[in-house]
Short mmCIF file of C-alpha atoms in Angstrom, two decimals:
data_model
loop_
_atom_site.label_atom_id
_atom_site.label_comp_id
_atom_site.label_asym_id
_atom_site.label_seq_id
_atom_site.Cartn_x
_atom_site.Cartn_y
_atom_site.Cartn_z
CA UNK A 1 26.99 8.30 -17.88
CA UNK A 2 26.92 8.17 -14.08
CA UNK A 3 28.37 11.65 -13.87
CA UNK A 4 25.38 12.99 -15.82
CA UNK A 5 22.98 11.05 -13.57
CA UNK A 6 24.52 12.54 -10.46
CA UNK A 7 24.33 16.03 -11.96
CA UNK A 8 20.53 15.79 -11.97
CA UNK A 9 20.47 16.60 -8.27
CA UNK A 10 21.54 19.46 -6.03
CA UNK A 11 24.26 19.53 -3.45
CA UNK A 12 23.51 18.48 0.13
CA UNK A 13 25.46 19.29 3.24
CA UNK A 14 29.01 18.00 2.95
CA UNK A 15 29.11 18.43 -0.83
CA UNK A 16 27.18 15.23 -1.56
CA UNK A 17 24.94 15.47 -4.62
CA UNK A 18 21.32 14.57 -3.92
CA UNK A 19 18.86 13.02 -6.34
CA UNK A 20 15.98 15.01 -7.74
CA UNK A 21 12.47 13.58 -7.89
CA UNK A 22 11.48 11.67 -11.02
CA UNK A 23 12.07 8.33 -12.66
CA UNK A 24 9.76 5.36 -13.20
CA UNK A 25 7.42 4.17 -10.40
CA UNK A 26 8.45 1.31 -8.10
CA UNK A 27 6.22 -1.37 -9.64
CA UNK A 28 7.56 -0.67 -13.12
CA UNK A 29 11.16 -0.74 -11.88
CA UNK A 30 10.64 -4.16 -10.24
CA UNK A 31 8.88 -5.58 -13.32
CA UNK A 32 11.68 -4.49 -15.67
CA UNK A 33 14.38 -5.72 -13.29
CA UNK A 34 12.78 -9.17 -13.04
CA UNK A 35 13.00 -9.52 -16.83
CA UNK A 36 16.73 -8.81 -16.66
CA UNK A 37 17.48 -11.50 -14.05
CA UNK A 38 15.45 -14.13 -15.92
CA UNK A 39 12.33 -14.83 -13.86
CA UNK A 40 9.91 -13.20 -11.40
CA UNK A 41 11.46 -13.12 -7.94
CA UNK A 42 8.01 -13.71 -6.47
CA UNK A 43 8.70 -17.40 -7.26
CA UNK A 44 12.10 -17.35 -5.59
CA UNK A 45 11.03 -19.15 -2.44
CA UNK A 46 8.49 -21.40 -4.18
CA UNK A 47 10.31 -24.64 -3.40
CA UNK A 48 10.14 -23.88 0.30
CA UNK A 49 6.63 -22.40 0.26
CA UNK A 50 5.22 -25.48 -1.50
CA UNK A 51 6.85 -27.95 0.86
CA UNK A 52 4.62 -30.30 2.86
CA UNK A 53 5.77 -28.77 6.15
CA UNK A 54 4.88 -25.19 5.21
CA UNK A 55 1.62 -26.26 3.57
CA UNK A 56 0.65 -27.78 6.93
CA UNK A 57 1.54 -24.50 8.67
CA UNK A 58 -0.63 -22.59 6.18
CA UNK A 59 -3.57 -24.85 7.03
CA UNK A 60 -3.06 -24.13 10.73
CA UNK A 61 -2.88 -20.35 10.13
CA UNK A 62 -6.41 -20.52 8.69
CA UNK A 63 -7.62 -21.03 12.26
CA UNK A 64 -6.69 -17.39 12.93
CA UNK A 65 -9.25 -16.06 10.42
CA UNK A 66 -11.60 -13.72 12.29
CA UNK A 67 -8.93 -12.51 14.72
CA UNK A 68 -6.60 -9.54 14.40
CA UNK A 69 -3.40 -11.51 14.81
CA UNK A 70 -0.64 -9.85 12.72
CA UNK A 71 0.50 -13.25 11.37
CA UNK A 72 -2.60 -13.15 9.14
CA UNK A 73 -1.51 -9.85 7.61
CA UNK A 74 1.97 -11.26 7.02
CA UNK A 75 0.50 -14.32 5.29
CA UNK A 76 -1.73 -12.15 3.11
CA UNK A 77 1.31 -10.10 2.14
CA UNK A 78 3.05 -13.18 0.74
CA UNK A 79 0.04 -13.95 -1.47
CA UNK A 80 -0.77 -10.40 -2.54
CA UNK A 81 2.25 -8.12 -2.48
CA UNK A 82 0.85 -5.23 -4.48
CA UNK A 83 3.83 -2.98 -3.78
CA UNK A 84 6.43 -5.61 -4.71
CA UNK A 85 8.39 -5.01 -1.51
CA UNK A 86 8.71 -8.51 -0.09
CA UNK A 87 11.07 -9.90 -2.75
CA UNK A 88 13.14 -6.73 -3.18
CA UNK A 89 16.24 -8.06 -1.41
CA UNK A 90 16.58 -11.18 -3.52
CA UNK A 91 16.05 -9.14 -6.69
CA UNK A 92 18.86 -6.75 -5.77
CA UNK A 93 21.23 -9.68 -5.05
CA UNK A 94 20.49 -11.13 -8.50
CA UNK A 95 20.87 -7.76 -10.24
CA UNK A 96 24.19 -6.92 -8.62
CA UNK A 97 25.45 -10.44 -9.42
CA UNK A 98 24.62 -9.90 -13.08
CA UNK A 99 26.00 -6.33 -13.06
CA UNK A 100 29.38 -7.56 -11.76
CA UNK A 101 29.49 -10.49 -14.20
CA UNK A 102 32.07 -13.29 -14.03
CA UNK A 103 35.37 -12.68 -12.31
CA UNK A 104 38.55 -12.81 -14.38
CA UNK A 105 40.18 -14.53 -11.39
CA UNK A 106 37.92 -17.57 -11.63
CA UNK A 107 37.01 -18.94 -15.06
CA UNK A 108 36.54 -22.62 -14.22
CA UNK A 109 32.84 -22.51 -13.38
CA UNK A 110 31.46 -19.98 -15.90
CA UNK A 111 29.50 -22.82 -17.54
CA UNK A 112 27.34 -22.74 -14.41
CA UNK A 113 25.93 -19.30 -15.35
CA UNK A 114 22.31 -18.77 -16.45
CA UNK A 115 21.32 -15.29 -17.67
CA UNK A 116 24.72 -14.08 -16.44
CA UNK A 117 24.17 -15.28 -12.85
CA UNK A 118 25.81 -18.26 -11.12
CA UNK A 119 23.54 -20.89 -9.61
CA UNK A 120 25.18 -20.28 -6.22
CA UNK A 121 24.24 -16.61 -6.46
CA UNK A 122 20.62 -17.54 -7.20
CA UNK A 123 20.67 -19.82 -4.16
CA UNK A 124 22.04 -16.92 -2.10
CA UNK A 125 19.17 -14.69 -3.28
CA UNK A 126 16.69 -17.33 -2.09
CA UNK A 127 18.51 -17.62 1.24
CA UNK A 128 18.34 -13.84 1.71
CA UNK A 129 14.59 -13.87 1.06
CA UNK A 130 14.01 -16.79 3.43
CA UNK A 131 15.86 -15.03 6.23
CA UNK A 132 13.95 -11.80 5.65
CA UNK A 133 10.63 -13.68 5.54
CA UNK A 134 11.47 -15.60 8.73
CA UNK A 135 12.04 -12.37 10.62
CA UNK A 136 8.85 -10.85 9.19
CA UNK A 137 6.94 -13.84 10.55
CA UNK A 138 8.66 -13.58 13.93
CA UNK A 139 7.67 -9.90 14.11
CA UNK A 140 4.05 -11.11 14.01
CA UNK A 141 4.19 -12.15 17.67
CA UNK A 142 1.79 -10.10 19.79
CA UNK A 143 2.09 -9.03 23.41
CA UNK A 144 -0.65 -11.04 25.12
CA UNK A 145 -0.76 -8.56 28.00
CA UNK A 146 -1.78 -5.69 25.66
CA UNK A 147 -4.61 -7.51 23.89
CA UNK A 148 -8.13 -6.11 23.74
CA UNK A 149 -11.34 -8.13 23.54
CA UNK A 150 -11.88 -7.02 19.92
CA UNK A 151 -8.57 -8.58 18.86
CA UNK A 152 -9.93 -12.11 19.16
CA UNK A 153 -10.16 -14.95 21.71
CA UNK A 154 -7.11 -15.30 23.96
CA UNK A 155 -6.72 -18.98 23.00
CA UNK A 156 -6.54 -18.10 19.28
CA UNK A 157 -4.04 -15.29 19.83
CA UNK A 158 -1.80 -17.61 21.88
CA UNK A 159 -2.04 -20.18 19.09
CA UNK A 160 -1.07 -17.48 16.56
CA UNK A 161 2.04 -16.67 18.58
CA UNK A 162 3.07 -20.33 18.60
CA UNK A 163 2.59 -20.53 14.82
CA UNK A 164 4.63 -17.36 14.30
CA UNK A 165 7.53 -18.77 16.31
CA UNK A 166 7.46 -22.22 14.70
CA UNK A 167 6.95 -21.12 11.09
CA UNK A 168 9.64 -18.41 11.40
CA UNK A 169 12.04 -20.97 12.87
CA UNK A 170 11.21 -23.38 10.02
CA UNK A 171 12.07 -20.77 7.36
CA UNK A 172 15.26 -19.79 9.17
CA UNK A 173 16.33 -23.44 9.47
CA UNK A 174 15.80 -23.93 5.72
CA UNK A 175 17.88 -20.83 5.02
CA UNK A 176 20.74 -22.06 7.23
CA UNK A 177 20.72 -25.50 5.58
CA UNK A 178 20.91 -23.94 2.11
CA UNK A 179 23.65 -21.58 3.33
CA UNK A 180 25.81 -24.52 4.44
CA UNK A 181 25.34 -26.17 1.04
CA UNK A 182 27.09 -23.22 -0.63
CA UNK A 183 30.30 -24.53 0.98
CA UNK A 184 31.90 -21.10 1.25
CA UNK A 185 33.18 -20.21 4.72
CA UNK A 186 33.32 -16.46 4.13
CA UNK A 187 29.76 -16.37 2.79
CA UNK A 188 28.52 -18.37 5.80
CA UNK A 189 30.33 -15.91 8.08
CA UNK A 190 28.82 -12.87 6.31
CA UNK A 191 25.22 -14.12 6.34
CA UNK A 192 25.52 -15.44 9.89
CA UNK A 193 26.68 -12.03 11.06
CA UNK A 194 23.74 -10.44 9.19
CA UNK A 195 21.33 -12.67 11.12
CA UNK A 196 23.02 -11.54 14.34
CA UNK A 197 22.65 -7.90 13.24
CA UNK A 198 18.92 -8.46 12.58
CA UNK A 199 18.39 -9.89 16.04
CA UNK A 200 20.29 -7.02 17.66
CA UNK A 201 18.42 -4.41 15.61
CA UNK A 202 15.01 -5.82 16.47
CA UNK A 203 16.03 -5.97 20.13
CA UNK A 204 16.87 -2.25 20.05
CA UNK A 205 13.52 -1.51 18.37
CA UNK A 206 11.56 -3.29 21.09
CA UNK A 207 13.67 -2.57 24.18
CA UNK A 208 12.18 0.89 24.76
CA UNK A 209 8.67 0.18 23.49
CA UNK A 210 8.19 -2.42 26.22
CA UNK A 211 8.60 0.23 28.90
CA UNK A 212 5.43 1.68 30.36
CA UNK A 213 4.16 4.89 28.74
CA UNK A 214 7.17 5.02 26.39
CA UNK A 215 5.99 6.33 23.02
CA UNK A 216 9.26 7.62 21.58
CA UNK A 217 12.97 6.95 22.10
CA UNK A 218 15.39 9.65 23.20
CA UNK A 219 17.80 9.12 20.31
CA UNK A 220 19.33 11.30 17.61
CA UNK A 221 19.46 10.60 13.89
CA UNK A 222 22.97 9.10 14.13
CA UNK A 223 21.77 6.50 16.62
CA UNK A 224 18.66 5.93 14.49
CA UNK A 225 20.84 5.18 11.46
CA UNK A 226 22.92 2.69 13.45
CA UNK A 227 19.78 0.85 14.55
CA UNK A 228 18.23 0.88 11.05
CA UNK A 229 21.44 -0.51 9.56
CA UNK A 230 21.21 -3.49 11.90
CA UNK A 231 17.49 -4.18 11.45
CA UNK A 232 17.02 -3.24 7.78
CA UNK A 233 20.29 -2.77 5.88
CA UNK A 234 22.80 -5.33 7.15
CA UNK A 235 21.13 -8.35 5.51
CA UNK A 236 21.03 -6.80 2.03
CA UNK A 237 24.47 -5.19 2.28
CA UNK A 238 26.17 -8.41 3.38
CA UNK A 239 24.20 -10.51 0.88
CA UNK A 240 25.42 -8.25 -1.95
CA UNK A 241 28.99 -8.64 -0.68
CA UNK A 242 28.53 -12.42 -0.38
CA UNK A 243 27.29 -12.59 -3.99
CA UNK A 244 30.58 -11.01 -5.11
CA UNK A 245 32.55 -13.46 -2.97
CA UNK A 246 30.79 -16.42 -4.62
CA UNK A 247 32.02 -15.15 -8.01
CA UNK A 248 35.55 -14.55 -6.62
CA UNK A 249 35.49 -10.80 -7.24
CA UNK A 250 38.09 -8.51 -5.70
CA UNK A 251 37.80 -6.97 -2.24
CA UNK A 252 37.14 -3.57 -3.87
CA UNK A 253 34.14 -4.86 -5.84
CA UNK A 254 32.87 -6.66 -2.75
CA UNK A 255 33.03 -3.42 -0.78
CA UNK A 256 31.19 -1.48 -3.52
CA UNK A 257 28.45 -4.11 -3.55
CA UNK A 258 28.20 -3.80 0.25
CA UNK A 259 27.97 -0.01 0.00
CA UNK A 260 25.23 -0.17 -2.63
CA UNK A 261 23.16 -2.62 -0.57
CA UNK A 262 23.63 -0.56 2.59
CA UNK A 263 22.74 2.85 1.18
CA UNK A 264 19.94 1.67 -1.10
CA UNK A 265 18.20 -0.10 1.78
CA UNK A 266 18.67 2.97 4.01
CA UNK A 267 16.95 5.03 1.30
CA UNK A 268 14.21 2.41 1.09
CA UNK A 269 13.58 2.62 4.86
CA UNK A 270 13.55 6.43 4.81
CA UNK A 271 11.16 6.38 1.86
CA UNK A 272 8.84 4.06 3.81
CA UNK A 273 9.00 6.25 6.93
CA UNK A 274 8.11 9.33 4.87
CA UNK A 275 4.95 7.91 3.24
CA UNK A 276 2.49 9.09 5.94
CA UNK A 277 3.83 12.64 5.47
CA UNK A 278 4.11 12.91 1.68
CA UNK A 279 1.16 10.89 0.30
CA UNK A 280 -1.29 13.13 -1.51
CA UNK A 281 -3.97 10.66 -2.58
CA UNK A 282 -5.22 9.56 0.84
CA UNK A 283 -7.51 11.78 2.93
CA UNK A 284 -7.12 9.55 5.97
CA UNK A 285 -4.24 10.14 8.33
CA UNK A 286 -1.91 7.14 8.42
CA UNK A 287 -0.65 6.03 11.82
CA UNK A 288 3.12 6.28 11.95
CA UNK A 289 5.91 5.34 14.31
CA UNK A 290 7.02 8.09 16.66
CA UNK A 291 10.51 6.63 16.17
CA UNK A 292 10.42 7.07 12.37
CA UNK A 293 13.03 9.27 10.69
CA UNK A 294 10.83 12.40 10.27
CA UNK A 295 9.83 12.22 13.95
CA UNK A 296 13.42 11.71 15.14
CA UNK A 297 14.64 14.64 13.02
CA UNK A 298 11.72 16.78 14.23
CA UNK A 299 12.76 15.98 17.81
CA UNK A 300 16.34 17.01 17.05
CA UNK A 301 15.24 20.39 15.72
CA UNK A 302 12.58 21.07 18.37
CA UNK A 303 14.31 19.55 21.38
CA UNK A 304 13.28 16.54 23.46
CA UNK A 305 11.08 18.39 25.94
CA UNK A 306 9.20 20.36 23.27
CA UNK A 307 8.54 17.13 21.33
CA UNK A 308 7.24 15.32 24.43
CA UNK A 309 4.96 18.30 25.10
CA UNK A 310 3.53 18.03 21.56
CA UNK A 311 2.89 14.31 22.10
CA UNK A 312 1.11 14.95 25.41
CA UNK A 313 -1.05 17.62 23.78
CA UNK A 314 -2.01 15.12 21.04
CA UNK A 315 -3.11 12.48 23.54
CA UNK A 316 -6.82 12.21 24.30
CA UNK A 317 -8.77 10.05 26.72
CA UNK A 318 -7.16 6.73 27.42
CA UNK A 319 -3.83 8.06 26.10
CA UNK A 320 -5.04 7.59 22.50
CA UNK A 321 -2.73 9.55 20.21
CA UNK A 322 -4.20 11.97 17.66
CA UNK A 323 -1.80 11.17 14.80
CA UNK A 324 -3.25 13.88 12.56
CA UNK A 325 -2.27 16.55 15.07
CA UNK A 326 1.26 15.14 15.40
CA UNK A 327 1.55 14.74 11.65
CA UNK A 328 0.73 18.41 11.12
CA UNK A 329 3.22 19.41 13.83
CA UNK A 330 6.02 17.42 12.15
CA UNK A 331 5.09 18.75 8.71
CA UNK A 332 5.25 22.31 10.05
CA UNK A 333 8.84 21.75 11.20
CA UNK A 334 11.97 20.62 9.37
CA UNK A 335 11.68 16.88 10.02
CA UNK A 336 10.07 15.89 6.73
CA UNK A 337 12.29 17.95 4.42
CA UNK A 338 15.39 16.80 6.31
CA UNK A 339 14.35 13.15 6.00
CA UNK A 340 13.82 13.59 2.24
CA UNK A 341 17.30 15.13 1.95
CA UNK A 342 18.78 12.24 3.96
CA UNK A 343 16.97 9.70 1.76
CA UNK A 344 18.39 11.27 -1.40
CA UNK A 345 21.89 11.55 0.06
CA UNK A 346 21.91 7.80 0.81
CA UNK A 347 20.58 7.21 -2.70
CA UNK A 348 23.40 9.29 -4.12
CA UNK A 349 25.97 7.19 -2.23
CA UNK A 350 24.38 4.02 -3.60
CA UNK A 351 24.74 5.42 -7.14
CA UNK A 352 28.37 6.33 -6.45
CA UNK A 353 29.07 2.69 -5.51
CA UNK A 354 27.63 1.56 -8.86
CA UNK A 355 30.28 3.53 -10.77
CA UNK A 356 32.70 0.64 -10.12
CA UNK A 357 30.53 -1.75 -12.18
CA UNK A 358 30.65 -1.91 -16.00
CA UNK A 359 27.70 -0.40 -17.93
CA UNK A 360 24.87 -2.91 -18.39
CA UNK A 361 21.11 -3.35 -18.19
CA UNK A 362 21.52 -4.76 -14.70
CA UNK A 363 23.44 -1.71 -13.51
CA UNK A 364 20.77 0.56 -15.01
CA UNK A 365 18.10 -1.44 -13.18
CA UNK A 366 19.96 -1.02 -9.88
CA UNK A 367 20.12 2.73 -10.53
CA UNK A 368 16.38 2.81 -11.31
CA UNK A 369 15.68 1.14 -7.96
CA UNK A 370 17.54 4.02 -6.28
CA UNK A 371 15.56 6.58 -8.26
CA UNK A 372 12.31 4.84 -7.31
CA UNK A 373 13.02 4.94 -3.56
CA UNK A 374 14.14 8.56 -3.67
CA UNK A 375 11.10 9.70 -5.64
CA UNK A 376 8.52 11.82 -3.81
CA UNK A 377 5.35 13.63 -4.95
#
């Protein structure tokens, strides 16, 4: 079966088979996967989100209405996640737990399974989502020194920063408490190291941007992948591995789960980075990061100095960047097509990891997630 799936694509550099475009859209993939694991993952963190402490935080966040504090956008995303991206990590942990099934090495607690998933694995999925949400909230802290008058009163923006720190810390504390309750030293070690990776990855993301007049980092795609693994892939990869450890699966199965989580989330990040360059429906130019994968690859092909020259030419009065001009420059080069190839190559490696799991609806759903994040117009 998987051999035929892999044969749909074409060969990339290094003999790796890439995925062709096609497959169901993302929202349909998520909806079908949620039916397989037993309940909508949008309710995964409900116990925490309905707690008295977080309800009080939500009331305080209402004071930010009328400002442009990013914590408001984060809060809106929790309520209305039209693209079904926020709960993706927990869903993948549940799916891979069901795809692996019970371990033959440990039969004593199979009575604890619901819909083919252990209760400890469901708890782990919730923990993964809480950690991810906590870091999303922490990313909503603004640089007070860069504020403009149209962003909102200084007092409100400072208050928003305090709420972002406190509410993110609250979610992270809840996640750590639940993690300890799993009473599995290796799982605690894995998830703790993932939190450390997240912190390190976010530090790398912000270290250069804080420098004056620094719009883009002088890094290659290899360095970019290292940084993205830390900030986007490590949590999912290590959570997938931890889910296998909770079911006492072999080291080989644990490694395959890690590889799937790593490469699928790399594809997901690349897919996200490519959206401003491949969307056909929108007439408006989307602002994009000059450290996104297409821009980094464009810089590699053009050279650092040529890329900086293009950026300077796209800057108007007040150093405002004309993103449409830069977007067209990147599209005219090889950055976009190379990023699509890289996205599909990571997707192909995620599919290869799934070959170690027995055929099932859950495994098919995991494959469909890969097809969805490697699908382009």
